[in-house]
Tab-separated table of C-alpha atoms in Angstrom:
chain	number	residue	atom	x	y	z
Z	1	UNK	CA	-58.109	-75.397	210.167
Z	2	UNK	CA	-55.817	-75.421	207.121
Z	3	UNK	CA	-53.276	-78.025	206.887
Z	4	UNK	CA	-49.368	-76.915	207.912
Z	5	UNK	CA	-48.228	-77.956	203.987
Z	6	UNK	CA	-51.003	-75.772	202.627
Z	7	UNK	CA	-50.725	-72.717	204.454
Z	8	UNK	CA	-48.022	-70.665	201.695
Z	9	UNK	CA	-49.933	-71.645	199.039
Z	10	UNK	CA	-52.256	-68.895	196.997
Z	11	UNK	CA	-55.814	-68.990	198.432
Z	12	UNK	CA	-56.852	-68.055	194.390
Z	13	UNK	CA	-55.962	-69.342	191.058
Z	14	UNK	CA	-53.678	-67.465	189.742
Z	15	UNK	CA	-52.778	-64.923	193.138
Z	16	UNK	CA	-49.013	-64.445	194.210
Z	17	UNK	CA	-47.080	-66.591	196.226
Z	18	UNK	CA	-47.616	-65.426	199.701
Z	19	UNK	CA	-44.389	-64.445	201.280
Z	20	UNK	CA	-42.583	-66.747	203.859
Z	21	UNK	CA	-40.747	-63.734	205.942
Z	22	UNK	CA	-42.208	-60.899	206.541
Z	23	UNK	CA	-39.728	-58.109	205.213
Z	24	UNK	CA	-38.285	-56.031	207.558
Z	25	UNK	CA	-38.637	-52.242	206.465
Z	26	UNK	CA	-37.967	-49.428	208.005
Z	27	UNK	CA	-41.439	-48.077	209.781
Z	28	UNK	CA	-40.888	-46.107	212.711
Z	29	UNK	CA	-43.224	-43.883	211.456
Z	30	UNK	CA	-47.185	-44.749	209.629
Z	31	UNK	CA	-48.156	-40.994	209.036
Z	32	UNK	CA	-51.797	-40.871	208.495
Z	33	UNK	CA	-53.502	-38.313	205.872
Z	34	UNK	CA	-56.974	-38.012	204.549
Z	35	UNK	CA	-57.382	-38.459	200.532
Z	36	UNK	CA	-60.790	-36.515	200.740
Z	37	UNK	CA	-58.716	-33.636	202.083
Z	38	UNK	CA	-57.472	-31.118	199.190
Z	39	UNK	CA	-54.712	-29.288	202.049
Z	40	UNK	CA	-53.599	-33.094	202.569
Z	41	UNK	CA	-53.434	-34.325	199.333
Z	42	UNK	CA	-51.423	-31.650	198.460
Z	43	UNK	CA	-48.492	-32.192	200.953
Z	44	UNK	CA	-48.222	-35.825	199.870
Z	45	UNK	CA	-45.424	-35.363	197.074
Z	46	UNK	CA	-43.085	-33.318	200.239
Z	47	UNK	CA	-43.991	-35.533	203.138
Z	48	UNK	CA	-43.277	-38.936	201.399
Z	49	UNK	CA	-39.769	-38.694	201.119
Z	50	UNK	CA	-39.612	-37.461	204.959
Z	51	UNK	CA	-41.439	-40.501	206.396
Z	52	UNK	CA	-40.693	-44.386	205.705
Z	53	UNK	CA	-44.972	-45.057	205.560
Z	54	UNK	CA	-47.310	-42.812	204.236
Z	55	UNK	CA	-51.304	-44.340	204.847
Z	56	UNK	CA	-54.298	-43.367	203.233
Z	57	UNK	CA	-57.038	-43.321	205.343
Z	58	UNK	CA	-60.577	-44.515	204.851
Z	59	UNK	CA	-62.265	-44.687	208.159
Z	60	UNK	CA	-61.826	-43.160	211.438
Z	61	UNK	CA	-61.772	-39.286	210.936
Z	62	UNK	CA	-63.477	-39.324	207.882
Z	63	UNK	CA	-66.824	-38.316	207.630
Z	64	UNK	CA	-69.560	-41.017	206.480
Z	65	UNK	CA	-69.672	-38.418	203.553
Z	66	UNK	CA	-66.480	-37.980	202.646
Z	67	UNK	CA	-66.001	-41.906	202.423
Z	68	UNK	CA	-66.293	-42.617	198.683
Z	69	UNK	CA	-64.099	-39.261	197.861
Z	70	UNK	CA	-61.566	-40.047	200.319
Z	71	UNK	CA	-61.406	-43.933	198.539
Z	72	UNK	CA	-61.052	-41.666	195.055
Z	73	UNK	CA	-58.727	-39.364	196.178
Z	74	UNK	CA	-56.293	-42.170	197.270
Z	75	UNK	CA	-56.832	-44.169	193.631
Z	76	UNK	CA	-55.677	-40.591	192.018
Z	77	UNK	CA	-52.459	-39.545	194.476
Z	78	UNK	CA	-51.517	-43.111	194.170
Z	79	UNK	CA	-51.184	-43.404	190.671
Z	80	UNK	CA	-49.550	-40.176	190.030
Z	81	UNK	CA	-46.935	-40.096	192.745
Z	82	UNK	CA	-44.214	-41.688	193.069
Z	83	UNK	CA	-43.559	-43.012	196.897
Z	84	UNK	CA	-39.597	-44.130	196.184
Z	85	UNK	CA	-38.718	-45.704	199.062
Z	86	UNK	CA	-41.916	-44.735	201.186
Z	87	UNK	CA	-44.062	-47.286	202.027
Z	88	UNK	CA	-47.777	-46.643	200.654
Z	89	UNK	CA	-50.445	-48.106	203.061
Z	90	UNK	CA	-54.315	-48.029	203.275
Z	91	UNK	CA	-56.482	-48.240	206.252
Z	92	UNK	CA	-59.753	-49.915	205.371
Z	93	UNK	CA	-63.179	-49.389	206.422
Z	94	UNK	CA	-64.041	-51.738	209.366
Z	95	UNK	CA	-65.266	-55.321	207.814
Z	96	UNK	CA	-68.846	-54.621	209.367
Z	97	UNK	CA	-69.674	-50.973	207.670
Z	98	UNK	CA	-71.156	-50.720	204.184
Z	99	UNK	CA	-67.241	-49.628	202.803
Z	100	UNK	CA	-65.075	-52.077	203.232
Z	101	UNK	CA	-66.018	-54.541	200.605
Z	102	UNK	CA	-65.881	-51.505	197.990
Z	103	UNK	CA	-62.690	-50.393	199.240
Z	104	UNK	CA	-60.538	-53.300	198.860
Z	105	UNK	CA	-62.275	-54.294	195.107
Z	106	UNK	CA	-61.166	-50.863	194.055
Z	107	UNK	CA	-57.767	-50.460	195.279
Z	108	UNK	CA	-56.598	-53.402	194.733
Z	109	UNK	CA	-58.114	-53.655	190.751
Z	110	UNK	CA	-56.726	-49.771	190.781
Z	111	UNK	CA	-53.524	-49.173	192.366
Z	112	UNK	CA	-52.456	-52.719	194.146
Z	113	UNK	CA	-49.147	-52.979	192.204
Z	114	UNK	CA	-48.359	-49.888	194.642
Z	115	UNK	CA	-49.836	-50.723	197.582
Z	116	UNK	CA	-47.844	-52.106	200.466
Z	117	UNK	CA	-50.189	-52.643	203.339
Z	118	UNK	CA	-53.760	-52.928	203.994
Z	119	UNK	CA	-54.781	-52.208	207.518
Z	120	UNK	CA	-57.958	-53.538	208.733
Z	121	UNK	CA	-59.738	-52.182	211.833
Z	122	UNK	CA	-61.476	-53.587	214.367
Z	123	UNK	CA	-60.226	-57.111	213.797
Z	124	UNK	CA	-61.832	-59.901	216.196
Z	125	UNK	CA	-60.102	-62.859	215.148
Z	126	UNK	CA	-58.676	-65.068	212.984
Z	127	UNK	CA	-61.542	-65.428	210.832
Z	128	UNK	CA	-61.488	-61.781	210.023
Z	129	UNK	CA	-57.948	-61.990	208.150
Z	130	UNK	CA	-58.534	-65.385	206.686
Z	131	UNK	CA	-61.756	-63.114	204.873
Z	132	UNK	CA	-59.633	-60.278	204.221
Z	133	UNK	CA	-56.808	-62.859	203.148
Z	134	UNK	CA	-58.634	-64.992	200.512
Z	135	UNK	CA	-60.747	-61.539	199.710
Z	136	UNK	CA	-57.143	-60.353	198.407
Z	137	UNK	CA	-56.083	-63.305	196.573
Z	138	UNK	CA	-58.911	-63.236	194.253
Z	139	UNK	CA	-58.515	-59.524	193.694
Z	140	UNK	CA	-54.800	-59.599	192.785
Z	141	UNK	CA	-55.371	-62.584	190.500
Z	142	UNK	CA	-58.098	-60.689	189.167
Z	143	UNK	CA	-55.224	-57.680	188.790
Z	144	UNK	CA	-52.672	-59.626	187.883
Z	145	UNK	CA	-50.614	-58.270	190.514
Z	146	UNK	CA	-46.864	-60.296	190.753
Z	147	UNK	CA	-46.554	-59.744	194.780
Z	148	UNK	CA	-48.883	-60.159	197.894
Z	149	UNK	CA	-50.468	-56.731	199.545
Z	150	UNK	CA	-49.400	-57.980	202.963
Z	151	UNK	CA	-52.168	-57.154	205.893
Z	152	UNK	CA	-52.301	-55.435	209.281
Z	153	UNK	CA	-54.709	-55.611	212.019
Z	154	UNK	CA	-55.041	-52.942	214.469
Z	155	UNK	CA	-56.180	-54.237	218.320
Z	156	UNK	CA	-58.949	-52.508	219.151
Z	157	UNK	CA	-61.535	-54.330	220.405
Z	158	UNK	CA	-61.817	-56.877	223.693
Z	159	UNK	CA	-62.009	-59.824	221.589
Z	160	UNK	CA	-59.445	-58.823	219.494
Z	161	UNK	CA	-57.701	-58.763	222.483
Z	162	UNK	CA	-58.212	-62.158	223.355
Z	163	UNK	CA	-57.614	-63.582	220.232
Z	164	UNK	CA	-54.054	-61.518	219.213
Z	165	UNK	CA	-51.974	-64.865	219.445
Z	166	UNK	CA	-54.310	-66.216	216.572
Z	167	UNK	CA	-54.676	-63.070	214.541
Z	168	UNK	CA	-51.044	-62.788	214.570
Z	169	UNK	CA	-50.583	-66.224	212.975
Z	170	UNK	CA	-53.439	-66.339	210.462
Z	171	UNK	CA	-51.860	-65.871	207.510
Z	172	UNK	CA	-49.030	-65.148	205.749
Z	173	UNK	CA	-50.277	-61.940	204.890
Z	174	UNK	CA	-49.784	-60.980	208.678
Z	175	UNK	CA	-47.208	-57.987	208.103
Z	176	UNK	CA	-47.979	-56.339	211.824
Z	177	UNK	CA	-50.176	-55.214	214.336
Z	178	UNK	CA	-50.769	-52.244	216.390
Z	179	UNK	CA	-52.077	-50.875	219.152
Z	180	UNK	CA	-56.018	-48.424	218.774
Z	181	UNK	CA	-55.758	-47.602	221.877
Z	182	UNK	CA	-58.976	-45.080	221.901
Z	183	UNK	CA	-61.759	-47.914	220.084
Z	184	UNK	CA	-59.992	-50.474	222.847
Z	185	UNK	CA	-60.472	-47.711	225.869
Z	186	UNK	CA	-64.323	-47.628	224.892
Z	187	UNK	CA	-65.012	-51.075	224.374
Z	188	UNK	CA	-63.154	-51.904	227.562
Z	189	UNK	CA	-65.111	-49.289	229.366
Z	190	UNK	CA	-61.930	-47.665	230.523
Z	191	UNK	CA	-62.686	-43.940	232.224
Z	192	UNK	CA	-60.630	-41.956	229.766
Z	193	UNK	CA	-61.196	-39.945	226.597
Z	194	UNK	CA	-57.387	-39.740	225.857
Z	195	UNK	CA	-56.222	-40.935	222.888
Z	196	UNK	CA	-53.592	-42.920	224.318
Z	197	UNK	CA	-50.889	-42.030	226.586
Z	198	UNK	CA	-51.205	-42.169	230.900
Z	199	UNK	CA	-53.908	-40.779	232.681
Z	200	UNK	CA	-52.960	-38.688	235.486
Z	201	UNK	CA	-55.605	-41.399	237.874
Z	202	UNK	CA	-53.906	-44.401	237.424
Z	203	UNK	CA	-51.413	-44.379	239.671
Z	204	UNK	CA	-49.342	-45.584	242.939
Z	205	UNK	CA	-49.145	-43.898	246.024
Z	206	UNK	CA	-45.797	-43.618	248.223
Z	207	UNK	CA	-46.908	-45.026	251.906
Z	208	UNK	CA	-47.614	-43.265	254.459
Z	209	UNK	CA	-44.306	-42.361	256.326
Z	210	UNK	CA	-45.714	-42.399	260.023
Z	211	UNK	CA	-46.797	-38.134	259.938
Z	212	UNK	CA	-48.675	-35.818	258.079
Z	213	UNK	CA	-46.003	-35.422	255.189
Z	214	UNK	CA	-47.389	-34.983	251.823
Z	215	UNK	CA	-46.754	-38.269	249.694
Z	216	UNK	CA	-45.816	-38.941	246.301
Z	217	UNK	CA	-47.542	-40.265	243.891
Z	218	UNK	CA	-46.040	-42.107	240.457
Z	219	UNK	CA	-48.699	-42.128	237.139
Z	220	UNK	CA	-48.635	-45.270	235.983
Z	221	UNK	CA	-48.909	-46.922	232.123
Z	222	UNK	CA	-52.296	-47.836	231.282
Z	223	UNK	CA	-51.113	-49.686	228.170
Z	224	UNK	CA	-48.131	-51.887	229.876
Z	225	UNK	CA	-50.228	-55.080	229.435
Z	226	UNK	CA	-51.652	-54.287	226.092
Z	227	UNK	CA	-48.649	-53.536	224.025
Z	228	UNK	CA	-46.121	-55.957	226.235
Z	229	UNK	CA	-48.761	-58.725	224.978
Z	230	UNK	CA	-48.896	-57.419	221.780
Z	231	UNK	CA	-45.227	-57.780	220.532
Z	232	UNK	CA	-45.191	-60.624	222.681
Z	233	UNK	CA	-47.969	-62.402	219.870
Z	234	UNK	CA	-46.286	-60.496	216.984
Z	235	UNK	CA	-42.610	-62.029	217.822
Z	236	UNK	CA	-44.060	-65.450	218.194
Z	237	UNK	CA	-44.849	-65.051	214.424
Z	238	UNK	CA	-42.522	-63.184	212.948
Z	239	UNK	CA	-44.529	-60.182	212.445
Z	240	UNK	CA	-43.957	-56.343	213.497
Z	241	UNK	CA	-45.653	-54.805	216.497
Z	242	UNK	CA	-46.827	-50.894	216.689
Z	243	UNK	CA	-47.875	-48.250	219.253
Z	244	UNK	CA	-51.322	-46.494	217.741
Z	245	UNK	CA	-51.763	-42.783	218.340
Z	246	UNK	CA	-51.078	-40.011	220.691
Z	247	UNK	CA	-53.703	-37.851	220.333
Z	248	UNK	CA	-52.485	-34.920	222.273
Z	249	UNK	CA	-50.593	-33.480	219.146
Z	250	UNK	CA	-49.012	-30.503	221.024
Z	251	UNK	CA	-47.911	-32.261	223.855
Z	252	UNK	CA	-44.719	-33.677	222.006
Z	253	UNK	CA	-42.955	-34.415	225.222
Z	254	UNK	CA	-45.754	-36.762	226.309
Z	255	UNK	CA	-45.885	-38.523	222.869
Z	256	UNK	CA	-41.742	-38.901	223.033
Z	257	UNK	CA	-42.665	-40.732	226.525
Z	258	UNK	CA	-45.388	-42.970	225.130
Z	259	UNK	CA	-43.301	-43.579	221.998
Z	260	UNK	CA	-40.671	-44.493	223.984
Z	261	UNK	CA	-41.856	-46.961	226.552
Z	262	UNK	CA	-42.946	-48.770	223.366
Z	263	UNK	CA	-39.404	-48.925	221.598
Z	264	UNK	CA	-38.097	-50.230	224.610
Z	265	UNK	CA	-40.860	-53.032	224.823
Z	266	UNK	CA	-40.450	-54.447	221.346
Z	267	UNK	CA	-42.769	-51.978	219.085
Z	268	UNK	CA	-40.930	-50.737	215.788
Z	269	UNK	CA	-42.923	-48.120	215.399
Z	270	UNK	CA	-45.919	-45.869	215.794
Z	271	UNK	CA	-48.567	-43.878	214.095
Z	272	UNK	CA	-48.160	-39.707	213.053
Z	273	UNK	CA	-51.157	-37.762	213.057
Z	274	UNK	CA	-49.426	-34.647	212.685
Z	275	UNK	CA	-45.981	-33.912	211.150
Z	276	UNK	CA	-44.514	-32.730	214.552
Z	277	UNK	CA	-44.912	-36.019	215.621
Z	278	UNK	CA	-42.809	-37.725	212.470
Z	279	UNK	CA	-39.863	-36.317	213.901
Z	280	UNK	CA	-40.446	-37.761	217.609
Z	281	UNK	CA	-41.275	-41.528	215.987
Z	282	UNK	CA	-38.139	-40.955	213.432
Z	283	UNK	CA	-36.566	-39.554	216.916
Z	284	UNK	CA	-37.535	-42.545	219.203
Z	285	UNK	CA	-37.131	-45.407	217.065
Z	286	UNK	CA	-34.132	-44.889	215.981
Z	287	UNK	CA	-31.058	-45.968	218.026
Z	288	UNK	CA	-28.865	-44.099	219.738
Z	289	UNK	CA	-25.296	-43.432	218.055
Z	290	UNK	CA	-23.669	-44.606	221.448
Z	291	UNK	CA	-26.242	-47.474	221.979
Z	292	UNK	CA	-24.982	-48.590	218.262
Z	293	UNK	CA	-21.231	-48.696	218.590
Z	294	UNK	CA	-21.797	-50.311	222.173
Z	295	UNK	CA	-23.449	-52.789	220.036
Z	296	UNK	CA	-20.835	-53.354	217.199
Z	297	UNK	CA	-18.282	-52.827	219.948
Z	298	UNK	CA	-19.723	-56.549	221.318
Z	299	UNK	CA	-20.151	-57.909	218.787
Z	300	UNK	CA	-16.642	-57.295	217.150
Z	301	UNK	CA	-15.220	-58.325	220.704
Z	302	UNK	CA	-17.456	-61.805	220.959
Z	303	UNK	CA	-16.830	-63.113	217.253
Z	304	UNK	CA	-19.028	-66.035	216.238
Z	305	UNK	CA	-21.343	-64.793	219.384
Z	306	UNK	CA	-20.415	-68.019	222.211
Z	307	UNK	CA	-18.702	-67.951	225.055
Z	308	UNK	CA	-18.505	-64.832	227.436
Z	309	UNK	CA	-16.167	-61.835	227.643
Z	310	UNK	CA	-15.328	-58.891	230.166
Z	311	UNK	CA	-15.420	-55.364	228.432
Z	312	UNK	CA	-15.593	-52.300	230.996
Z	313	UNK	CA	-16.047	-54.896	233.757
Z	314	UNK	CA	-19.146	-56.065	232.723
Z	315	UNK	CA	-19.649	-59.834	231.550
Z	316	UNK	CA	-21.245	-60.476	227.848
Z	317	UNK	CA	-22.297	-63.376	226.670
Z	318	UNK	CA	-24.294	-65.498	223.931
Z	319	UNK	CA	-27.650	-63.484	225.557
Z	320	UNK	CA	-26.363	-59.922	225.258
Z	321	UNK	CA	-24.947	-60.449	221.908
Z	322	UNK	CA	-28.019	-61.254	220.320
Z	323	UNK	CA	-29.712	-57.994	222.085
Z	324	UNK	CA	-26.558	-55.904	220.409
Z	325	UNK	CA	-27.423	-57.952	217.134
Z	326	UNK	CA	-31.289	-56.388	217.118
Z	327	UNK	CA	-29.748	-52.914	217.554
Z	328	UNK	CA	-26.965	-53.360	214.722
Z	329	UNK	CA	-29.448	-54.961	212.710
Z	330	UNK	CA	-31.985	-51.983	212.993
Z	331	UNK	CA	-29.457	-49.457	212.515
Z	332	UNK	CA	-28.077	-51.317	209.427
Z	333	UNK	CA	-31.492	-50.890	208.012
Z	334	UNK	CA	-32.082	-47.555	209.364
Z	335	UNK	CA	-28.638	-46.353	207.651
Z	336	UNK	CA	-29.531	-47.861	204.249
Z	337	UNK	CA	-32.260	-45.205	204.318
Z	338	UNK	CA	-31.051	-42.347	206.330
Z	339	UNK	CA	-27.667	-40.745	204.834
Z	340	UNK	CA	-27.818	-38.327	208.317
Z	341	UNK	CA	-28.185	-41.757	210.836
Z	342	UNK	CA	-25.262	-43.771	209.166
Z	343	UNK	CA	-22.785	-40.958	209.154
Z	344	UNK	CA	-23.782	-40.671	212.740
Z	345	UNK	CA	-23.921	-44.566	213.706
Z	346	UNK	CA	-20.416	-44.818	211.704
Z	347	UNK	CA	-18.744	-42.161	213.732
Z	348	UNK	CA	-19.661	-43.252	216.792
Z	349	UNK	CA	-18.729	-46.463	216.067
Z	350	UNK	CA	-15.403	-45.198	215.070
Z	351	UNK	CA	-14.589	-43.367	217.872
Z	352	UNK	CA	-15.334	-46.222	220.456
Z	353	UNK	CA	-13.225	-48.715	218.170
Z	354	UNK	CA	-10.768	-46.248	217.967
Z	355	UNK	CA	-10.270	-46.471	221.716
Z	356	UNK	CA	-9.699	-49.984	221.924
């Protein structure tokens, strides 16, 4: 176990300082796209600006094949696009296949001054990002590189599971984690081949009403525990929490849902597999206008944020103002990024002002 004093210092001669707050940036959206793919690679320069992460991605739904190409193809759009403002991430080969090791030696020695975000698969515990962690330090001394490629750990397995509190604080690095909830479903044994989302079996029953009268049933969440222990570990250390996929890419409504449920439990954002579904995560995470200037509207009537006050007949206090402060704070970083949302968060903050 590392000693408290030690744990922001470089784990390499020579590495960046590791950072002590994890920066907040917009990602309500990590749209995936495969390098190997020539029809992919080609949309990158038009979907960048449109999403706040873009990820390259090395494992899952790339062929054993295709693995070395899709690692080349992500050196090459790297270097010759430029992201702006978009976020570029990379999801890794899982620590245990032949591809990780070569993966991370040539990104990082190729293109780490742009990457982000490394996501790792599979992760079991702790000692998977402390590898991962010093892995990176010696490659970005090696580099040269002048910041820290932060890391993310997707929860996939049942140990993984276990261990989230401790893979959430292992390092510095620690940017996020989120939610594979298809590897998770296998290893757990769950009956479903959904790609997350409900399942129309898990469910409650309405009792039985003394006669023959059909009776409702309600589908219930299958990921409820999952995610709500999820941010749970991720708040505890300052990192950022994330629903996976939704794999049923034409059943938008469904995804809004699942998306949704998420928001409201703490996540900040979720994965795209498809571009219809960037505009349901940019949709859903994203506050509402009126949710906004209720927000401001608090906070503007409660001042330094103590005490209690009566607006529409309904009590605020120290509690509520810090729930209208996560909402202002997102939007304020939303707005910084989206021309569209702060016209819209400043109007409707102007009209309920207005009527005071």
């Amino acid at each position: 176990m590392r000693s408290p004093k030690d744990f922001f210092r470089p784990l390499a001669v020579g590495a960046p300082q590791p950072v002590r707050e994890v920066p907040f940036r917009p990602s309500r959206m990590i749209h995936f796209f495969d390098p190997s793919n020539p029809k992919m690679a080609a949309k990158v320069p038009d979907i960048a600006p449109t999403v706040d992460v873009l990820l390259g991605n090395l494992e899952d739904a790339v062929a054993a094949d295709r693995k070395e190409a899709a690692r080349a193809g992500l050196v090459e759009i790297a270097a010759k696009t430029d992201f702006g403002d978009t976020q570029l991430w990379t999801r890794i080969n899982s620590l245990d296949s032949p591809w990780a090791l070569d993966d991370l030696l040539t990104l990082v020695g190729a293109v780490g001054h742009k990457l982000d975000v490394v996501m790792v698969p599979k992760v079991e515990g702790a000692q998977d990002i402390h590898y991962v962690d010093r892995l990176l330090a010696q490659l970005e001394a090696k580099a040269g590189l002048e910041r820290p490629i932060l890391v993310h750990a997707i929860l996939e397995t049942p140990s993984g599971m276990a261990n989230v509190e401790e893979i959430a604080g292992a390092s510095p690095r620690m940017q996020g984690i989120s939610l594979g909830p298809a590897d998770l479903a296998a290893s757990r044994r769950m009956k479903t081949t959904r790609v997350g989302g409900g399942h129309p079996g898990y469910l409650v029953r309405q009792d039985p009403s003394g006669d023959d009268a059909p009776r409702a049933t309600f589908q219930q969440d299958l990921w409820h525990y999952t995610v709500a222990r999820m941010v749970d570990a991720c708040a505890a250390h300052g990192i950022l929490p994330y629903y996976g996929p939704f794999g049923d890419i034409k059943d938008t409504l469904a995804c809004e849902d699942q998306f949704r449920n998420a928001f409201l439990l703490g996540c900040v954002g979720a994965w795209s597999l498809h571009p219809v579904q960037i505009a349901v995560a940019k949709r859903v995470f994203s506050p509402e206008p009126g949710e906004v200037a209720w927000a401001r509207r608090v906070m503007a009537a409660m001042g330094d944020g103590t005490g209690a006050v009566m607006i529409d007949g309904k009590m605020q206090d120290d509690a509520t103002f810090k729930q209208c402060r996560v909402v202002a704070e997102l939007a304020d970083a939303l707005a910084a990024r989206d021309p569209e949302l702060r016209a819209a968060y400043d109007a409707a903050t102007t009209a309920v002002l207005d009527q005071e």
